[in-house]
Short mmCIF file of C-alpha atoms and ligand atoms in Angstrom, two decimals:
data_model
loop_
_atom_site.label_atom_id
_atom_site.label_comp_id
_atom_site.label_asym_id
_atom_site.label_seq_id
_atom_site.Cartn_x
_atom_site.Cartn_y
_atom_site.Cartn_z
CA UNK A 202 -177.81 0.80 82.19
CA UNK A 203 -176.15 1.25 85.73
CA UNK A 204 -175.12 4.82 86.61
CA UNK A 205 -171.46 5.41 86.86
CA UNK A 206 -170.49 5.91 90.49
CA UNK A 207 -169.58 9.56 91.26
CA UNK A 208 -165.74 10.21 91.91
CA UNK A 209 -164.80 10.86 95.64
CA UNK A 210 -163.83 14.66 95.63
CA UNK A 211 -160.52 15.18 97.48
CA UNK A 212 -159.42 18.54 98.74
CA UNK A 213 -156.18 18.14 96.93
CA UNK A 214 -154.32 15.95 94.59
CA UNK A 215 -150.54 16.36 94.37
CA UNK A 216 -148.88 15.13 91.17
CA UNK A 217 -145.40 13.74 91.48
CA UNK A 218 -143.29 11.86 94.26
CA UNK A 219 -140.24 13.98 94.58
CA UNK A 220 -138.98 16.38 97.36
CA UNK A 221 -141.46 19.04 96.24
CA UNK A 222 -144.57 16.87 96.08
CA UNK A 223 -143.72 15.03 99.43
CA UNK A 224 -143.04 18.29 101.16
CA UNK A 225 -146.29 19.71 99.91
CA UNK A 226 -147.99 16.45 101.12
CA UNK A 227 -146.66 16.96 104.57
CA UNK A 228 -147.64 20.76 104.82
CA UNK A 229 -151.25 19.92 103.35
CA UNK A 230 -151.55 16.82 106.03
CA UNK A 231 -150.64 19.11 108.81
CA UNK A 232 -153.55 21.33 107.45
CA UNK A 233 -155.61 18.40 107.69
CA UNK A 234 -156.65 18.61 104.04
CA UNK A 235 -158.10 15.27 102.49
CA UNK A 236 -155.27 14.50 99.79
CA UNK A 237 -153.74 11.85 97.64
CA UNK A 238 -150.40 11.84 95.91
CA UNK A 239 -150.07 10.23 92.45
CA UNK A 240 -146.60 9.43 91.44
CA UNK A 241 -145.15 7.67 88.37
CA UNK A 242 -142.29 6.53 90.91
CA UNK A 243 -141.76 7.55 94.48
CA UNK A 244 -138.68 9.49 94.58
CA UNK A 245 -138.41 10.29 90.88
CA UNK A 246 -135.59 9.77 88.36
CA UNK A 247 -133.37 12.90 89.55
CA UNK A 248 -132.72 11.45 93.04
CA UNK A 249 -132.27 7.93 91.58
CA UNK A 250 -129.27 9.34 89.76
CA UNK A 251 -127.80 11.15 92.71
CA UNK A 252 -124.81 9.83 94.03
CA UNK A 253 -124.68 11.75 97.28
CA UNK A 254 -126.21 14.79 98.71
CA UNK A 255 -123.87 17.11 100.80
CA UNK A 256 -125.82 20.34 100.61
CA UNK A 257 -128.95 19.65 102.52
CA UNK A 258 -128.87 21.76 105.86
CA UNK A 259 -129.23 19.74 108.96
CA UNK A 260 -128.45 16.34 107.33
CA UNK A 261 -124.36 16.34 106.85
CA UNK A 262 -124.01 13.42 104.77
CA UNK A 263 -126.83 11.61 102.62
CA UNK A 264 -124.85 8.76 100.98
CA UNK A 265 -127.14 8.44 97.97
CA UNK A 266 -130.17 9.71 96.35
CA UNK A 267 -131.96 6.54 97.23
CA UNK A 268 -130.99 7.11 101.06
CA UNK A 269 -132.69 10.59 100.63
CA UNK A 270 -135.89 8.83 99.06
CA UNK A 271 -136.12 6.52 101.92
CA UNK A 272 -136.13 9.25 104.39
CA UNK A 273 -138.88 11.14 102.60
CA UNK A 274 -140.99 7.69 102.51
CA UNK A 275 -140.37 7.49 106.38
CA UNK A 276 -141.71 10.89 106.89
CA UNK A 277 -144.57 10.40 104.47
CA UNK A 278 -145.61 7.40 106.29
CA UNK A 279 -145.62 9.33 109.72
CA UNK A 280 -147.99 11.76 108.15
CA UNK A 281 -150.14 8.87 106.74
CA UNK A 282 -149.98 10.24 103.16
CA UNK A 283 -152.07 8.45 100.73
CA UNK A 284 -149.33 7.84 98.06
CA UNK A 285 -150.63 5.99 94.96
CA UNK A 286 -147.49 4.75 93.22
CA UNK A 287 -146.98 3.49 89.67
CA UNK A 288 -149.71 6.06 88.29
CA UNK A 289 -148.53 8.31 85.63
CA UNK A 290 -150.98 11.25 84.98
CA UNK A 291 -152.22 11.47 81.34
CA UNK A 292 -154.27 14.75 81.48
CA UNK A 293 -155.59 17.14 83.95
CA UNK A 294 -158.54 18.99 83.22
CA UNK A 295 -161.37 21.18 84.70
CA UNK A 296 -164.73 19.55 85.81
CA UNK A 297 -167.30 22.01 86.88
CA UNK A 298 -165.65 23.71 89.76
CA UNK A 299 -163.26 20.83 90.46
CA UNK A 300 -160.35 19.28 88.75
CA UNK A 301 -160.17 15.91 87.03
CA UNK A 302 -156.86 14.01 87.04
CA UNK A 303 -156.76 10.83 84.52
CA UNK A 304 -154.06 8.52 84.56
CA UNK A 305 -152.55 6.18 81.95
CA UNK A 306 -154.28 3.19 83.65
CA UNK A 307 -157.45 4.79 82.93
CA UNK A 308 -158.34 5.92 86.33
CA UNK A 309 -159.83 9.20 87.41
CA UNK A 310 -159.54 11.06 90.48
CA UNK A 311 -161.27 14.40 91.29
CA UNK A 312 -160.43 17.23 93.67
CA UNK A 313 -161.01 20.85 94.55
CA UNK A 314 -157.31 21.76 93.85
CA UNK A 315 -154.16 20.59 92.32
CA UNK A 316 -150.40 20.77 93.01
CA UNK A 317 -148.31 19.69 90.02
CA UNK A 318 -144.90 18.64 91.03
CA UNK A 319 -143.66 16.39 88.30
CA UNK A 320 -140.16 17.43 88.06
CA UNK A 321 -137.78 16.88 85.43
CA UNK A 322 -135.68 14.05 83.85
CA UNK A 323 -132.19 14.52 82.36
CA UNK A 324 -131.95 13.85 78.84
CA UNK A 325 -129.81 11.01 78.32
CA UNK A 326 -126.76 10.48 75.83
CA UNK A 327 -128.56 7.48 74.26
CA UNK A 328 -125.29 5.78 73.62
CA UNK A 329 -123.91 2.32 74.74
CA UNK A 330 -122.77 2.36 78.33
CA UNK A 331 -124.52 5.70 79.06
CA UNK A 332 -127.23 4.17 81.31
CA UNK A 333 -125.14 1.18 82.58
CA UNK A 334 -122.58 3.73 84.24
CA UNK A 335 -125.07 5.99 85.84
CA UNK A 336 -123.69 6.29 89.48
CA UNK A 337 -120.38 4.61 88.34
CA UNK A 338 -118.97 7.71 86.80
CA UNK A 339 -121.73 8.90 84.58
CA UNK A 340 -123.48 12.09 86.34
CA UNK A 341 -125.99 14.63 85.51
CA UNK A 342 -125.26 17.14 88.27
CA UNK A 343 -121.76 18.80 88.74
CA UNK A 344 -122.93 20.96 91.86
CA UNK A 345 -123.50 17.58 93.38
CA UNK A 346 -120.95 15.18 92.16
CA UNK A 347 -117.88 17.31 91.23
CA UNK A 348 -116.15 16.91 94.60
CA UNK A 349 -116.06 13.04 93.94
CA UNK A 350 -113.67 13.77 90.93
CA UNK A 351 -110.44 15.00 92.78
CA UNK A 352 -107.48 14.86 90.53
CA UNK A 353 -109.44 12.63 87.98
CA UNK A 354 -109.70 13.25 84.36
CA UNK A 355 -113.33 13.98 83.05
CA UNK A 356 -115.43 14.80 80.03
CA UNK A 357 -118.28 17.07 79.85
CA UNK A 358 -120.64 16.40 76.99
CA UNK A 359 -122.56 19.46 75.76
CA UNK A 360 -120.80 22.80 75.22
CA UNK A 361 -123.78 25.02 76.07
CA UNK A 362 -123.96 27.13 79.40
CA UNK A 363 -124.91 24.04 81.29
CA UNK A 364 -121.72 22.25 80.23
CA UNK A 365 -119.54 25.26 80.66
CA UNK A 366 -121.00 25.57 84.48
CA UNK A 367 -120.20 22.02 84.91
CA UNK A 368 -116.67 22.33 83.63
CA UNK A 369 -116.29 25.33 85.97
CA UNK A 370 -117.46 23.29 89.11
CA UNK A 371 -115.11 20.44 88.04
CA UNK A 372 -112.13 22.82 87.38
CA UNK A 373 -112.09 23.10 91.38
CA UNK A 374 -111.42 19.33 91.75
CA UNK A 375 -110.51 17.45 88.51
CA UNK A 376 -106.91 16.99 87.02
CA UNK A 377 -108.01 17.44 83.19
CA UNK A 378 -111.56 18.39 81.76
CA UNK A 379 -112.65 17.62 78.11
CA UNK A 380 -115.56 19.51 77.06
CA UNK A 381 -117.19 17.81 73.98
CA UNK A 382 -119.42 19.62 71.60
CA UNK A 383 -121.52 18.28 68.66
CA UNK A 384 -121.47 21.57 66.72
CA UNK A 385 -118.96 23.51 65.22
CA UNK A 386 -118.22 26.01 68.36
CA UNK A 387 -118.82 26.18 71.94
CA UNK A 388 -122.00 27.81 72.36
CA UNK A 389 -121.93 28.60 76.01
CA UNK A 390 -121.13 32.02 77.43
CA UNK A 391 -117.77 33.71 75.88
CA UNK A 392 -116.81 35.04 79.44
CA UNK A 393 -117.15 31.51 81.04
CA UNK A 394 -115.13 30.03 77.96
CA UNK A 395 -112.28 32.63 78.58
CA UNK A 396 -112.32 31.78 82.38
CA UNK A 397 -112.02 28.17 81.68
CA UNK A 398 -109.21 28.64 79.23
CA UNK A 399 -107.31 30.45 81.59
CA UNK A 400 -107.50 27.69 84.21
CA UNK A 401 -105.12 25.66 81.54
CA UNK A 402 -106.68 22.20 82.46
CA UNK A 403 -109.93 22.76 80.13
CA UNK A 404 -109.78 21.46 76.48
CA UNK A 405 -112.68 21.99 74.19
CA UNK A 406 -113.27 19.44 71.33
CA UNK A 407 -115.93 20.47 68.88
CA UNK A 408 -117.55 18.54 66.01
CA UNK A 409 -117.52 15.52 68.39
CA UNK A 410 -120.30 12.97 68.71
CA UNK A 411 -120.16 10.79 71.89
CA UNK A 412 -120.66 7.44 70.78
CA UNK A 413 -119.98 5.11 73.71
CA UNK A 414 -119.01 4.96 77.37
CA UNK A 415 -116.65 1.85 78.27
CA UNK A 416 -115.55 0.70 81.55
CA UNK A 417 -115.56 -2.30 84.28
CA UNK A 418 -117.05 -1.36 87.45
CA UNK A 419 -116.52 2.31 86.71
CA UNK A 420 -116.02 4.37 83.76
CA UNK A 421 -112.90 4.20 81.98
CA UNK A 422 -113.20 5.79 78.66
CA UNK A 423 -115.24 7.73 76.23
CA UNK A 424 -115.42 6.98 72.63
CA UNK A 425 -116.30 9.72 70.00
CA UNK A 426 -116.36 10.54 66.44
CA UNK A 427 -114.64 13.35 65.01
CA UNK A 428 -117.67 14.64 62.63
CA UNK A 429 -115.10 16.50 60.41
CA UNK A 430 -112.88 13.18 59.61
CA UNK A 431 -115.40 10.46 60.76
CA UNK A 432 -112.37 9.22 62.84
CA UNK A 433 -113.21 7.25 65.93
CA UNK A 434 -111.08 8.73 68.87
CA UNK A 435 -111.03 7.42 72.79
CA UNK A 436 -110.68 9.74 75.85
CA UNK A 437 -109.35 7.92 78.85
CA UNK A 438 -111.38 9.49 81.53
CA UNK A 439 -112.91 8.45 84.93
CA UNK A 440 -115.94 10.64 84.84
CA UNK A 441 -118.53 11.72 82.09
CA UNK A 442 -120.95 14.60 83.09
CA UNK A 443 -123.67 14.48 80.49
CA UNK A 444 -125.14 18.26 80.02
CA UNK A 445 -127.56 17.90 76.77
CA UNK A 446 -130.35 19.19 78.45
CA UNK A 447 -133.39 18.18 80.68
CA UNK A 448 -136.84 17.09 79.78
CA UNK A 449 -139.43 18.88 81.91
CA UNK A 450 -142.40 16.44 82.65
CA UNK A 451 -145.38 18.67 81.60
CA UNK A 452 -146.62 16.85 78.49
CA UNK A 453 -149.80 15.88 80.46
CA UNK A 454 -150.81 19.55 81.05
CA UNK A 455 -149.83 21.04 77.48
CA UNK A 456 -152.65 23.36 76.44
CA UNK A 457 -154.12 23.37 79.98
CA UNK A 458 -151.48 25.43 81.88
CA UNK A 459 -149.44 28.23 80.57
CA UNK A 460 -145.68 26.98 79.87
CA UNK A 461 -142.64 28.98 79.20
CA UNK A 462 -140.52 28.11 75.97
CA UNK A 463 -138.77 25.27 77.85
CA UNK A 464 -142.02 23.64 78.86
CA UNK A 465 -141.68 24.87 82.46
CA UNK A 466 -145.09 25.86 84.28
CA UNK A 467 -145.38 29.58 84.68
CA UNK A 468 -146.26 30.29 88.36
CA UNK A 469 -146.83 33.29 90.57
CA UNK A 470 -143.64 33.29 92.55
CA UNK A 471 -145.29 34.40 95.75
CA UNK A 472 -148.38 32.01 95.70
CA UNK A 473 -147.35 29.25 93.24
CA UNK A 474 -150.49 29.50 91.53
CA UNK A 475 -150.47 28.53 87.86
CA UNK A 476 -152.52 30.04 84.99
CA UNK A 477 -155.49 28.22 86.19
CA UNK A 478 -157.17 29.18 89.64
CA UNK A 479 -156.91 26.20 92.03
CA UNK A 480 -154.08 24.63 90.29
CA UNK A 481 -150.69 25.29 91.94
CA UNK A 482 -147.10 24.10 91.02
CA UNK A 483 -143.83 23.44 92.67
CA UNK A 484 -140.22 22.51 92.10
CA UNK A 485 -138.35 21.64 88.95
CA UNK A 486 -141.28 21.46 86.71
CA UNK A 487 -141.91 25.21 87.31
CA UNK A 488 -140.18 28.40 86.08
CA UNK A 489 -138.51 28.74 89.44
CA UNK A 490 -134.82 29.86 89.51
CA UNK A 491 -132.42 27.01 90.50
CA UNK A 492 -133.43 23.39 90.45
CA UNK A 493 -132.30 21.83 93.94
CA UNK A 494 -133.72 19.95 96.42
CA UNK A 495 -133.96 22.47 99.11
CA UNK A 496 -135.51 24.86 96.71
CA UNK A 497 -138.01 22.15 95.49
CA UNK A 498 -139.16 21.42 99.22
CA UNK A 499 -139.38 25.28 99.80
CA UNK A 500 -141.73 25.57 96.86
CA UNK A 501 -143.74 22.38 97.78
CA UNK A 502 -144.19 23.91 101.30
CA UNK A 503 -145.23 27.54 99.79
CA UNK A 504 -147.64 25.58 97.27
CA UNK A 505 -149.47 23.57 100.06
CA UNK A 506 -149.85 26.73 102.22
CA UNK A 507 -151.34 28.59 99.20
CA UNK A 508 -153.69 25.71 98.44
CA UNK A 509 -154.91 25.73 102.12
CA UNK A 510 -155.56 29.48 101.84
CA UNK A 511 -157.23 29.07 98.59
CA UNK A 512 -159.65 26.28 99.87
CA UNK A 513 -160.33 28.35 103.06
CA UNK A 514 -161.36 31.13 100.88
CA UNK A 515 -163.28 29.08 98.41
CA UNK A 516 -165.41 26.89 100.71
C1 LIG B 776 -127.86 13.33 88.93
C2 LIG B 776 -128.23 14.39 89.82
C3 LIG B 776 -128.06 14.80 91.07
C4 LIG B 776 -128.42 15.90 91.64
N1 LIG B 776 -127.86 16.10 93.23
C5 LIG B 776 -128.38 16.85 93.87
C6 LIG B 776 -127.88 17.44 95.16
O1 LIG B 776 -126.74 16.83 95.52
N2 LIG B 776 -128.29 18.34 95.84
C7 LIG B 776 -129.62 19.11 95.44
O2 LIG B 776 -129.99 20.11 96.05
N3 LIG B 776 -130.18 18.72 94.20
C8 LIG B 776 -129.49 17.78 93.23
N4 LIG B 776 -130.11 17.55 92.12
C9 LIG B 776 -131.24 18.38 91.90
C10 LIG B 776 -132.59 17.60 92.59
O3 LIG B 776 -132.64 16.22 92.21
C11 LIG B 776 -134.02 18.43 91.91
O4 LIG B 776 -133.73 19.71 92.15
C12 LIG B 776 -135.11 17.75 92.87
O5 LIG B 776 -135.38 16.46 92.73
C13 LIG B 776 -136.49 18.48 92.22
O6 LIG B 776 -137.49 17.90 92.92
P1 LIG B 776 -139.04 17.88 92.39
O7 LIG B 776 -139.84 17.01 93.38
O8 LIG B 776 -139.42 19.22 91.66
O9 LIG B 776 -138.80 16.95 90.92
P2 LIG B 776 -138.36 15.41 90.81
O10 LIG B 776 -137.35 14.92 91.84
O11 LIG B 776 -137.95 15.38 89.29
O12 LIG B 776 -139.57 14.51 90.98
C14 LIG B 776 -140.61 14.36 89.97
C15 LIG B 776 -141.77 13.57 90.55
O13 LIG B 776 -142.88 13.59 89.65
C16 LIG B 776 -143.24 12.16 89.19
N5 LIG B 776 -143.90 12.31 87.85
C17 LIG B 776 -143.42 13.07 86.72
N6 LIG B 776 -144.36 12.86 85.82
C18 LIG B 776 -145.37 12.40 86.36
C19 LIG B 776 -146.74 12.03 85.89
N7 LIG B 776 -146.95 12.34 84.56
N8 LIG B 776 -147.52 11.44 86.56
C20 LIG B 776 -147.27 11.22 87.87
N9 LIG B 776 -146.09 11.39 88.45
C21 LIG B 776 -145.11 12.13 87.58
C22 LIG B 776 -141.82 11.64 89.08
O14 LIG B 776 -142.04 10.22 88.95
C23 LIG B 776 -141.19 12.10 90.45
O15 LIG B 776 -141.71 11.14 91.40
C24 LIG B 776 -129.68 16.49 91.24
C25 LIG B 776 -130.16 16.22 90.08
C26 LIG B 776 -129.64 15.28 89.34
C27 LIG B 776 -130.28 14.99 87.90
#
């Protein structure tokens, strides 16, 4: 029987293709590490849903997440990063002193260190129109998109703290904000609820299940069911902010790395080291405070510099 060819052993495998992963790649390339970046989708879902980015220092206006992704791609090319796209990592495990990364296409890659930067994906509403109107009035990020709804009527779906934070961001711009909650009461912070009530333009609707988003080129209405009466009701709005949670993309490392209750990778915040020596993590898939591009980039840089130190010390 023919012997299986041994895998090439890289210095570093980066899992992900968002801001954290690409920044880690750039920093690692500058340290001359032999690396590959494996990603399901270059840029990721979150940037794909972003309409514009106005809070990244040094670049005044980025008209869309897609534009930011093409800037990342250009810079990655300059550093000759070896990016393997369309590869979803299925499992990460130890192989002797090294790490073995298996993908859904049944490929195997081996390395001396790993950076996990697999991010998050916003949980979708799962109603007709929900995905069709993404970037056409449906948003998952009020920090980013609230200013686009100046004097408009909007609905926030989700009455938890994230939903209330969205309503607070929107209250600076929008004319009227409905907060739709599936359960019998708004579950977000009482203090924020009181603050929003005082503003006068926020209306809370409980026992309400979003059923459909309607529109033509842009969103025009949201249809919901009153769960008490089963009556269908329609809100005429121009924006829908979905705050029904995020899904952290960490299923492939469950049982290998230590996760917190919301499935974020627990890291040492100084070094980005995870619970396994040699495996580092960065960005939205970790328990870092606040999920923003600039933070993901900073964390990616920290992780790569820590990897370099780790590899130098463990030659
Ligand atoms: C609608 C919206 C608008 C936003 N607007 C802004 C804004 O204006 N400003 C701002 O600062 N932040 C904004 N954010 C937040 C910002 O997008 C995130 O903080 C940032 O993208 C996190 O970067 P990341 O690299 O950690 O993860 P992500 O961007 O989520 O990237 C994760 C990467 O990992 C890949 N991946 C996932 N699982 C696997 C796997 N198993 N195998 C291989 N690859 C995998 C994905 O394909 C993707 O490439 C917004 C978020 C949303 C949802």
